[in-house]
Tab-separated table of C-alpha atoms and ligand atoms in Angstrom:
chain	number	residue	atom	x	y	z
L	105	UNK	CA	-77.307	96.781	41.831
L	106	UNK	CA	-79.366	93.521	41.996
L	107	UNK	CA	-82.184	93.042	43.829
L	108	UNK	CA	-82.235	89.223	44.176
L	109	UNK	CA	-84.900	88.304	47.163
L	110	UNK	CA	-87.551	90.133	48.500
L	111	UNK	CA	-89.537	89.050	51.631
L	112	UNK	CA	-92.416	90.306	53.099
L	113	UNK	CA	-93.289	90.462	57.167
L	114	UNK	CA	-96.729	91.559	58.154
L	115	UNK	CA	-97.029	91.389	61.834
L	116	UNK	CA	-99.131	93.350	64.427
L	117	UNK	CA	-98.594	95.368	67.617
L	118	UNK	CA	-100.323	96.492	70.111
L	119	UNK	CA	-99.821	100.325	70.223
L	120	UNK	CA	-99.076	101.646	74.447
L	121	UNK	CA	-101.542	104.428	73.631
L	122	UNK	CA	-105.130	104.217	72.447
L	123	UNK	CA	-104.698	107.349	69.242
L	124	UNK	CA	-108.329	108.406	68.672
L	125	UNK	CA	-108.322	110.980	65.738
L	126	UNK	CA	-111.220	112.314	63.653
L	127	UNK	CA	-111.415	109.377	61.186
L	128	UNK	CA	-111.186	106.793	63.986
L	129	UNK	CA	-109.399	105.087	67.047
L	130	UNK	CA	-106.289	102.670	66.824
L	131	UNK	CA	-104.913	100.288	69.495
L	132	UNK	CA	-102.720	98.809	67.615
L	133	UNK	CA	-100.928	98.753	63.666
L	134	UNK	CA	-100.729	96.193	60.937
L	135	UNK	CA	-97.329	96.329	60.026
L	136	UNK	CA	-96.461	95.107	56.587
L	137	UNK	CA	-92.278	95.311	56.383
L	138	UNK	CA	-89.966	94.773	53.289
L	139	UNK	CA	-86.803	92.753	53.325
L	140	UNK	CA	-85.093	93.870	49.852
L	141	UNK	CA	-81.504	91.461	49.731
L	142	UNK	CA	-78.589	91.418	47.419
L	143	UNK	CA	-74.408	91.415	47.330
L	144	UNK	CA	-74.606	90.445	50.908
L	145	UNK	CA	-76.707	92.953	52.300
L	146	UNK	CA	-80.369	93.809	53.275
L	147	UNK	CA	-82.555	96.599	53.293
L	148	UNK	CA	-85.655	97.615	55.066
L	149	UNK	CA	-89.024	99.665	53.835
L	150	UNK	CA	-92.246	99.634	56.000
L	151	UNK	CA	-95.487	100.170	54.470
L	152	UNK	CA	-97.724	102.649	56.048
L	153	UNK	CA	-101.402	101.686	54.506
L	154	UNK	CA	-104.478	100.268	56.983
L	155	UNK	CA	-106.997	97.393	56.784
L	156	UNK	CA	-109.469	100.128	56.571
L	157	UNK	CA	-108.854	103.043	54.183
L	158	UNK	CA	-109.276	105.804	56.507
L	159	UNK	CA	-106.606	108.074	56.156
L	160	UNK	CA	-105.609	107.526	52.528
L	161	UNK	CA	-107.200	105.209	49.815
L	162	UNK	CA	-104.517	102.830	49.792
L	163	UNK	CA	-105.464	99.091	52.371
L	164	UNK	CA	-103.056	96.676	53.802
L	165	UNK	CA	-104.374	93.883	51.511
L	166	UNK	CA	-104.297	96.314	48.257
L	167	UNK	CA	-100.983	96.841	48.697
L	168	UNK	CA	-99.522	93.197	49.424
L	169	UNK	CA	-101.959	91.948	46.964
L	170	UNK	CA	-99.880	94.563	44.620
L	171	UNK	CA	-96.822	93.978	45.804
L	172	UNK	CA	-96.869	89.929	45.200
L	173	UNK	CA	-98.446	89.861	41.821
L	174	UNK	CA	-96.762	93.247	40.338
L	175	UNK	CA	-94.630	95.681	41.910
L	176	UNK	CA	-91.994	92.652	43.697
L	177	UNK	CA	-91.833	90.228	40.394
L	178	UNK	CA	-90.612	93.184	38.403
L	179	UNK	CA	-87.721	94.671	40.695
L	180	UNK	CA	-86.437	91.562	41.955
L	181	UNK	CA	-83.609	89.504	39.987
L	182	UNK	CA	-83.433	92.879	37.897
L	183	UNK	CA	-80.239	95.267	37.833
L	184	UNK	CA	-81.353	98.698	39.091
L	185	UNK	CA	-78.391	101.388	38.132
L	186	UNK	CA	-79.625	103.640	40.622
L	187	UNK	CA	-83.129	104.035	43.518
L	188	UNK	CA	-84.160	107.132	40.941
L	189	UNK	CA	-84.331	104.132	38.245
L	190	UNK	CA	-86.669	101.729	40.336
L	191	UNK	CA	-88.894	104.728	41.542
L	192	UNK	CA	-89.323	105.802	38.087
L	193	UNK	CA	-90.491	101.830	36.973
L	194	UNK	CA	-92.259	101.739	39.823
L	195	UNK	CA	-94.393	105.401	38.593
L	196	UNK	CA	-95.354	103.631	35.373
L	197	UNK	CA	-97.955	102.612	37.190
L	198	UNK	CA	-101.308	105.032	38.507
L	199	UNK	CA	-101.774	105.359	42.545
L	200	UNK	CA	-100.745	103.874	45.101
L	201	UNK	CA	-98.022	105.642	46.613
L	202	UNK	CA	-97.845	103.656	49.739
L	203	UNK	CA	-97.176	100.114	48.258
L	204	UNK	CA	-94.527	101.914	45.868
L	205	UNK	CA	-93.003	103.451	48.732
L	206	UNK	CA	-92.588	100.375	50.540
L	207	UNK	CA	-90.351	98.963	47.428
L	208	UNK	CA	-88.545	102.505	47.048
L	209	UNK	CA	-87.479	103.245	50.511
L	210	UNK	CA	-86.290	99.365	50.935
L	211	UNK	CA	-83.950	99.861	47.817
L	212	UNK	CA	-82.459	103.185	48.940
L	213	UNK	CA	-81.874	101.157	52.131
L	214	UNK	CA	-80.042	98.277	50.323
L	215	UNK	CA	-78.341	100.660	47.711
L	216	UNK	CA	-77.296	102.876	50.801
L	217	UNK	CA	-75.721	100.082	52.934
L	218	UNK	CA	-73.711	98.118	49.804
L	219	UNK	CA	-71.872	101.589	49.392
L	220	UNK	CA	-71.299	101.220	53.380
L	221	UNK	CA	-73.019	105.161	53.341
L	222	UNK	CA	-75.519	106.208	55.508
L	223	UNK	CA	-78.354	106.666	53.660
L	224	UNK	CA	-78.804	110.142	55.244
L	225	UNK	CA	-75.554	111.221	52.796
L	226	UNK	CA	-76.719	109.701	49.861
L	227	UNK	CA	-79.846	111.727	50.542
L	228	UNK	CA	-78.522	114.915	50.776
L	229	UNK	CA	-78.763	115.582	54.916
L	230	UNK	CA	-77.348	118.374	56.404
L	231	UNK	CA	-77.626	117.436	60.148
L	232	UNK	CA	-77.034	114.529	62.444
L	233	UNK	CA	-80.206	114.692	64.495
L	234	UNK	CA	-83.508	116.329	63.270
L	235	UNK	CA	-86.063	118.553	65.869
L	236	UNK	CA	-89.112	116.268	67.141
L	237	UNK	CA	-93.128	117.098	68.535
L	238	UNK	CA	-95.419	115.030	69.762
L	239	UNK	CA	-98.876	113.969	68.096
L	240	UNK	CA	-101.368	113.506	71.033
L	241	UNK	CA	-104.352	111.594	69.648
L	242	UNK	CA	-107.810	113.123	71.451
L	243	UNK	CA	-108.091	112.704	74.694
L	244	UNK	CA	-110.272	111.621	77.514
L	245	UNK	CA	-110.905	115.296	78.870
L	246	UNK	CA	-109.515	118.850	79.058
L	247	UNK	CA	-107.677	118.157	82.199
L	248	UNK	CA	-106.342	114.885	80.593
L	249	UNK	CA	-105.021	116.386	77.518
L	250	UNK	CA	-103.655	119.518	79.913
L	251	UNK	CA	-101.610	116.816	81.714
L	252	UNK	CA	-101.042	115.035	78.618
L	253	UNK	CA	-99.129	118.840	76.842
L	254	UNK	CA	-97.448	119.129	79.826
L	255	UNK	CA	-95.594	115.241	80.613
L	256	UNK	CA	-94.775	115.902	76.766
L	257	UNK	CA	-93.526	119.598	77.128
L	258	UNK	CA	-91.271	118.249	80.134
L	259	UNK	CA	-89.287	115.674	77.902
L	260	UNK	CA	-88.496	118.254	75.790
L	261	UNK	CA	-90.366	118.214	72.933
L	262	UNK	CA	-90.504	121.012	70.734
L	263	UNK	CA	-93.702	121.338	69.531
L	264	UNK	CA	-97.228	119.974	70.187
L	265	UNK	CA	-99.994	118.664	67.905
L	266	UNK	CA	-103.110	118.274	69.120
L	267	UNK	CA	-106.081	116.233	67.175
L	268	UNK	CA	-109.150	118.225	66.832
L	269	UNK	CA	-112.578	117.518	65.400
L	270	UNK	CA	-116.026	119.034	65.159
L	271	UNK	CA	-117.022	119.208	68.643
L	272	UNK	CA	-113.156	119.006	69.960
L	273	UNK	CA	-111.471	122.232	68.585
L	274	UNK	CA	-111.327	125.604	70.462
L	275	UNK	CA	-112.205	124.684	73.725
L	276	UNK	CA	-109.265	122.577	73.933
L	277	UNK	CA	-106.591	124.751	72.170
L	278	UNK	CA	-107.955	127.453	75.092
L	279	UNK	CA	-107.604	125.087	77.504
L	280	UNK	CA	-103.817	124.164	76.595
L	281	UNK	CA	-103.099	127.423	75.718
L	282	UNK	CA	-104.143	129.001	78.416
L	283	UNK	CA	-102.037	126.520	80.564
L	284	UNK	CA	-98.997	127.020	78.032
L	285	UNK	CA	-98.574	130.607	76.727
L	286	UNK	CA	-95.267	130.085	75.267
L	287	UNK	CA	-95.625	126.321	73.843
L	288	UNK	CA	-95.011	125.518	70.081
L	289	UNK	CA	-99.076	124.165	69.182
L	290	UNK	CA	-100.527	123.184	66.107
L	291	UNK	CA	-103.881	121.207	65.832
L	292	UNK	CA	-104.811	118.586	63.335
L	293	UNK	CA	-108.512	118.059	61.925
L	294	UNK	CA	-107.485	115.193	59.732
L	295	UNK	CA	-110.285	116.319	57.360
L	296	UNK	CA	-112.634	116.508	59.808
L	297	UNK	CA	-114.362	120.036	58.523
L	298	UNK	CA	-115.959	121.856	55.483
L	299	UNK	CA	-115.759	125.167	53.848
L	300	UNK	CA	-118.879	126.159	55.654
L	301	UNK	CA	-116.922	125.372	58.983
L	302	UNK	CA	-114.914	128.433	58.295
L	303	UNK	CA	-116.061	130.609	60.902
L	304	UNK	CA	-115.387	128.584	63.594
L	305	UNK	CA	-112.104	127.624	62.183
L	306	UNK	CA	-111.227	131.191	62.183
L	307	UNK	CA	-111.782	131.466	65.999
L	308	UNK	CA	-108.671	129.101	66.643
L	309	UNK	CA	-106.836	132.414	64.973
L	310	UNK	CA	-107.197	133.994	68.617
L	311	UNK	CA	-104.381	130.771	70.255
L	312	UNK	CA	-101.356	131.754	68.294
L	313	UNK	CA	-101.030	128.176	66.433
L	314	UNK	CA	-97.846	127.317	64.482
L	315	UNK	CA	-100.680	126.093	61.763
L	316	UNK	CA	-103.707	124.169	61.016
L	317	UNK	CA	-103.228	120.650	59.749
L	318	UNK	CA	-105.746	119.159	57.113
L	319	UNK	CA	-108.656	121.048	58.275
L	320	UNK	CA	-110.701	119.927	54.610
L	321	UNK	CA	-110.932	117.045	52.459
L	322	UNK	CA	-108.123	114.663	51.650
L	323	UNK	CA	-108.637	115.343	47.846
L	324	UNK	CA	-109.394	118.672	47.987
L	325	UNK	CA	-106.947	121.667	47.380
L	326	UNK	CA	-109.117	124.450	46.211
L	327	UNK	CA	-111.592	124.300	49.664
L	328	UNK	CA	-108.165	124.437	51.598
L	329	UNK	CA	-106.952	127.657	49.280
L	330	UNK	CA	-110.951	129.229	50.213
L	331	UNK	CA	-110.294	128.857	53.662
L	332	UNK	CA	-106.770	129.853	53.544
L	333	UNK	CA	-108.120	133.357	52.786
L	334	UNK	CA	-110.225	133.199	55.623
L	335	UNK	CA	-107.891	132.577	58.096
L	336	UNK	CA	-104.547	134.001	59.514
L	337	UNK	CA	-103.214	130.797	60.863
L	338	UNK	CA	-101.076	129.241	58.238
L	339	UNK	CA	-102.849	126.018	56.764
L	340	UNK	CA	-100.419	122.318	56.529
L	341	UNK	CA	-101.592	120.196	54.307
L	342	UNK	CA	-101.057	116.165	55.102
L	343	UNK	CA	-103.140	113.830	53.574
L	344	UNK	CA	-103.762	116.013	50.096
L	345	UNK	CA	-99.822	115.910	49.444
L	346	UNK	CA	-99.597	112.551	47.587
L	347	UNK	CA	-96.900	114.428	45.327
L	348	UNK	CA	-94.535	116.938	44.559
L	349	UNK	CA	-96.876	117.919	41.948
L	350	UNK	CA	-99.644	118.017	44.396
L	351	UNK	CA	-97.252	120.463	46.690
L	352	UNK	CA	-97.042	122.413	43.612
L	353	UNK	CA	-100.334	122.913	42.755
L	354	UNK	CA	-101.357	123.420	46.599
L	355	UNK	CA	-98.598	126.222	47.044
L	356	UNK	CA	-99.668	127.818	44.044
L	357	UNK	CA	-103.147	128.213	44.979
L	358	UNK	CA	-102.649	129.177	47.958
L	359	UNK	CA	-104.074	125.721	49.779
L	360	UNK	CA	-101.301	125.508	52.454
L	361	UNK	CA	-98.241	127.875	53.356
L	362	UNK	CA	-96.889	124.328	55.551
L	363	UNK	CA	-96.232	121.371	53.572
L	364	UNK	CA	-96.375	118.085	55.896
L	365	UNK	CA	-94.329	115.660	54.398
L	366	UNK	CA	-94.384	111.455	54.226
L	367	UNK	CA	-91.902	110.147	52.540
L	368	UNK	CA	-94.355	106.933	52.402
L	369	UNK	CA	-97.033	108.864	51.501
L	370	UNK	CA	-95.695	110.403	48.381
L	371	UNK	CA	-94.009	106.757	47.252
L	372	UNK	CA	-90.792	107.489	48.593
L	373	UNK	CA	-87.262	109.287	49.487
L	374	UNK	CA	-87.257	110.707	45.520
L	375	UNK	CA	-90.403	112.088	45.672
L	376	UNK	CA	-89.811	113.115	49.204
L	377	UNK	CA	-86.756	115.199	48.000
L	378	UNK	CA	-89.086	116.407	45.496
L	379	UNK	CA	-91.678	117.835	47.731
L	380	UNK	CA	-89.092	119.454	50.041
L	381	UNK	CA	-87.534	120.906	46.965
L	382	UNK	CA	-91.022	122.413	45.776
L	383	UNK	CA	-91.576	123.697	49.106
L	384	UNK	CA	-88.421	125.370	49.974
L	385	UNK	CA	-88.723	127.002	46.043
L	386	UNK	CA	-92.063	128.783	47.384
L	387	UNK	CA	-90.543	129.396	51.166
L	388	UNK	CA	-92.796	127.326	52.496
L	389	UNK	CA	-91.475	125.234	55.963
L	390	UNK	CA	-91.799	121.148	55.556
L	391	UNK	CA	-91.667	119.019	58.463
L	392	UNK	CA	-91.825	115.190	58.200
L	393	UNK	CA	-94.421	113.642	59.483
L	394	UNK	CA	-95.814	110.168	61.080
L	395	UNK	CA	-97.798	107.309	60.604
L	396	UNK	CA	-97.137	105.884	63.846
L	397	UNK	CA	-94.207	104.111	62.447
L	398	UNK	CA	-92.206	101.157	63.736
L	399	UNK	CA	-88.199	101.432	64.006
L	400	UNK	CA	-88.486	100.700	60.311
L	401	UNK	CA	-90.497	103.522	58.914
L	402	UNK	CA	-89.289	105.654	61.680
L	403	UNK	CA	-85.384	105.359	60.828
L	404	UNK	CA	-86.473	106.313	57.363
L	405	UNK	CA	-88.415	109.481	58.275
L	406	UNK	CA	-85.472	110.277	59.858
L	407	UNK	CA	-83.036	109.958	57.574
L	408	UNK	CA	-85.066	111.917	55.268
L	409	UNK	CA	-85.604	114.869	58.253
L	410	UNK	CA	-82.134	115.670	57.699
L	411	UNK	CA	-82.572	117.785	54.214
L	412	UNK	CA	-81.998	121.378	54.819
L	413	UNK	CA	-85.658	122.320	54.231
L	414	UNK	CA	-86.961	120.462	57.416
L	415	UNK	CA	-86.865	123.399	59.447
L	416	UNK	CA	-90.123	122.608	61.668
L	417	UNK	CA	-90.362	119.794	64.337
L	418	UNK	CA	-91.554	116.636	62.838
L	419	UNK	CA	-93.918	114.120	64.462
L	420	UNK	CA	-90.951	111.296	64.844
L	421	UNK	CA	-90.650	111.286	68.081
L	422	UNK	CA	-89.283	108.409	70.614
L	423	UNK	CA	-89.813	104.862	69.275
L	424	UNK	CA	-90.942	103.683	73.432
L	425	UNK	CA	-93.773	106.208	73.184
L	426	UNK	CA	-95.567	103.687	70.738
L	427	UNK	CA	-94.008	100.273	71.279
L	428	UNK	CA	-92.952	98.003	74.049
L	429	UNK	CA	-90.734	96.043	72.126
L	430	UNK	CA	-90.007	97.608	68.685
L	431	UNK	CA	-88.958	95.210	65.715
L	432	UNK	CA	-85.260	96.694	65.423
L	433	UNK	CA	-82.481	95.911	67.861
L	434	UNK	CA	-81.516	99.752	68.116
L	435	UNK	CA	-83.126	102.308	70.572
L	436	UNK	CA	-85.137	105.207	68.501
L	437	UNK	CA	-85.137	108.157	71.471
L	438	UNK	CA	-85.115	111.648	71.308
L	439	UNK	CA	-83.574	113.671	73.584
L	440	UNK	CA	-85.121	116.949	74.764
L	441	UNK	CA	-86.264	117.256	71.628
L	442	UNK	CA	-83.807	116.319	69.242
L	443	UNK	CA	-84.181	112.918	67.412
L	444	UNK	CA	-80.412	111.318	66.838
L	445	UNK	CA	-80.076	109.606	63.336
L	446	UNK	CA	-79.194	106.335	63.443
L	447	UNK	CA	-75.655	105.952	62.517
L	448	UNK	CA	-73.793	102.894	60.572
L	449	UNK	CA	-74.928	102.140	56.634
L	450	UNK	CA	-78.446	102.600	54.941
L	451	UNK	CA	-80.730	103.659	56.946
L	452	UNK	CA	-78.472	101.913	60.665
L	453	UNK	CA	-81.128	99.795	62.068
L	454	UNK	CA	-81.537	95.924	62.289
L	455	UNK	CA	-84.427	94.020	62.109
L	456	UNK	CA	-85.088	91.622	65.475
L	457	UNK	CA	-86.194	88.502	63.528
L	458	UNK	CA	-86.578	86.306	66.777
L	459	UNK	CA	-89.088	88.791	67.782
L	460	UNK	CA	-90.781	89.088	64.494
L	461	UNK	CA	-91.509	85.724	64.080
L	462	UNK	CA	-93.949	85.834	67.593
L	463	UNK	CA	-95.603	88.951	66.348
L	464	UNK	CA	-96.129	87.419	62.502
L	465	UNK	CA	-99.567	87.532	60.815
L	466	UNK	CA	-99.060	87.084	57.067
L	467	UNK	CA	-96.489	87.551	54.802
L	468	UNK	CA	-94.423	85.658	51.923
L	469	UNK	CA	-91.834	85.522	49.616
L	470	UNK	CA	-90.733	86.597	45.890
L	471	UNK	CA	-87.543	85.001	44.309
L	472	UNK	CA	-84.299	83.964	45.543
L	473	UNK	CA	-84.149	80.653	44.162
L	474	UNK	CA	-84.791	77.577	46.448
G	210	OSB	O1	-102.471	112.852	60.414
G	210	OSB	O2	-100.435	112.984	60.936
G	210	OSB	C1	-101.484	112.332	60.885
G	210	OSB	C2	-100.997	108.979	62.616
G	210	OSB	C3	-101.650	108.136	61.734
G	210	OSB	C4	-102.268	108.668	60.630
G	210	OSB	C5	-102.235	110.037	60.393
G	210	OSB	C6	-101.545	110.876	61.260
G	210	OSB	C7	-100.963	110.350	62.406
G	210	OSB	C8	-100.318	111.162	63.426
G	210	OSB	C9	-99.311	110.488	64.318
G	210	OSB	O3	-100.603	112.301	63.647
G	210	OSB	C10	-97.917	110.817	63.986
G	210	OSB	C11	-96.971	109.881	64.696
G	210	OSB	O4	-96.825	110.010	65.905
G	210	OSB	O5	-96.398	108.998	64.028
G	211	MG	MG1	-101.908	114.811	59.805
């Protein structure tokens, strides 16, 4: 299929929650969204990267930098015979899995919807609404976060991920436990810790946690396969799995026995499928992950949450948690627990372009004549 326009939208929003982890606070998100178009139809990708590269390497102006000069003038006003084709073009080049996500996940959007299939099918999804948690960023207090685990608990959701850092760890998971005995809690150090940190990583093997997310560095795998020895809570890894061959490697070693997975993290819904694959080969559980997604990004994650290996409850949970006014037309709510997909073609959300336009900060666009 042709790809014969592209056009980019960054715009920002104001987040309803101030989400304070280890490498920083956000109030809001710079949103940089894809508009892929051709026969008659459009498709959506939404680019997870920051101003600041605090989570990954990858920055907001990187990647539309990238995506203008390189990545859009090749795939557009090109024939693509099928999103495995454009994803492999697309890996001739080094890095940067986030700006080649953005052009991957927009095509399997567009492909999806010209063969009027959901894109969940063309995937390979097994079920028609995928388990959801909650991520709750750190809080003010104990008695805050308590209150927080329990509001979140009440809706329903299935699971509970709280943000730890040096300073913020096992008094908290006491605190919540103690208050919860039966609840489904994981903590998340986004890379917060080192090796040496071991031993008082190790005392967070008294709560009972479903695992411990990226408790080392972001590039490291051999640290997290140390520490895996030392602990009995199973280790996710987030931010390290940039690729199936990075699952691979991190399974192999011993690194994680959880694989977190972001399908715009790893550069899209074929590496994605990848990853789960690897995973589910060494019996380890994926769950998809967030990155505090708009309707955009978050009807992708869950289109991709429907693969048989997503056995754990991801972190896509209801779209009104994080916006007042999303940038689809479409409602993104879970109920008690369970996220619906989105039904109709591709990935069954529409963009709300009268509301986009008041939110707009940047953006521009890469053929379709005129
Ligand atoms: O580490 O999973 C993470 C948000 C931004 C960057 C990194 C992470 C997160 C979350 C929030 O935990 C997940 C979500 O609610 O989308
Ligand atoms: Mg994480």
């Amino acid at each position: 299929m042709k790809i014969e326009s592209a056009e980019v939208w960054v715009v920002e929003l104001p987040l309803k929650f101030r989400f304070e982890t280890s490498f920083g606070v956000q109030t809001s998100r710079v949103v940089p969204l894809l508009v892929l178009r051709g026969e008659g139809v459009e498709g959506y990708g939404e680019g997870v990267m920051t101003p600041r590269p605090g989570y990954r390497e990858e920055t907001t102006a990187g990647a539309l930098d990238l995506l203008e000069h390189v990545f859009l003038p090749e795939v557009v006003g090109r024939d693509w015979a099928a999103p495995q084709t454009l994803a492999e073009h697309l890996d001739r080049y080094r890095g940067n899995p986030m700006a080649k996500a953005m052009v991957e996940m927009a095509f399997h959007d567009l492909w999806a919807r010209a063969l009027g299939l959901p894109l969940w099918k063309w995937l390979g999804g097994v079920r028609e609404r995928v388990p959801v948690g909650v991520s709750l960023g750190v809080q003010e207090d104990l008695e805050a976060t308590v209150e927080a685990v329990a509001r979140h608990l009440e809706a329903g959701y299935q699971r509970i991920k709280l943000k730890i850092k040096p300073g913020w760890d096992v008094q908290v998971v006491a605190a919540v436990r103690e208050r919860f005995p039966e609840a489904h809690l994981t903590v998340d150090a986004n890379s917060a810790y080192r090796l040496a940190d071991a031993r008082r990583l190790a005392e967070l093997d008294a709560f009972g946690l479903d695992y411990i997310e990226q408790p080392l560095a972001y590039d490291d795998l051999v640290d997290h396969a140390k520490l895996q020895q030392r602990l009995a809570t199973p280790i996710c890894l987030d931010e390290s799995i940039t690729s199936a061959r990075a699952a691979r490697q991190a399974l192999e070693l011993g690194a994680a026995g959880v694989v977190n997975v972001k399908i715009a993290r790893v550069g899209g819904h074929v590496e994605a499928r990848e990853v789960h694959g690897v995973a589910r080969a060494f019996g380890a559980p994926v769950w998809m992950g967030g990155m505090l997604e708009t309707g955009v990004g978050r009807a992708h994650n869950i289109h991709g949450a429907t693969l048989p290996g997503y056995t754990l409850p991801g972190d896509t949970s209801s779209a009104s948690r994080y916006w007042e006014k999303d940038v689809i037309h479409e409602p993104l709510e879970a109920e008690n627990g369970w996220m619906p997909v989105p039904e109709g073609p591709g990935i069954g959300v529409s963009l709300d372009y009268d509301f986009l336009r008041g939110v707009r900060v940047g953006g521009f666009t890469v053929g379709g004549g005129a």
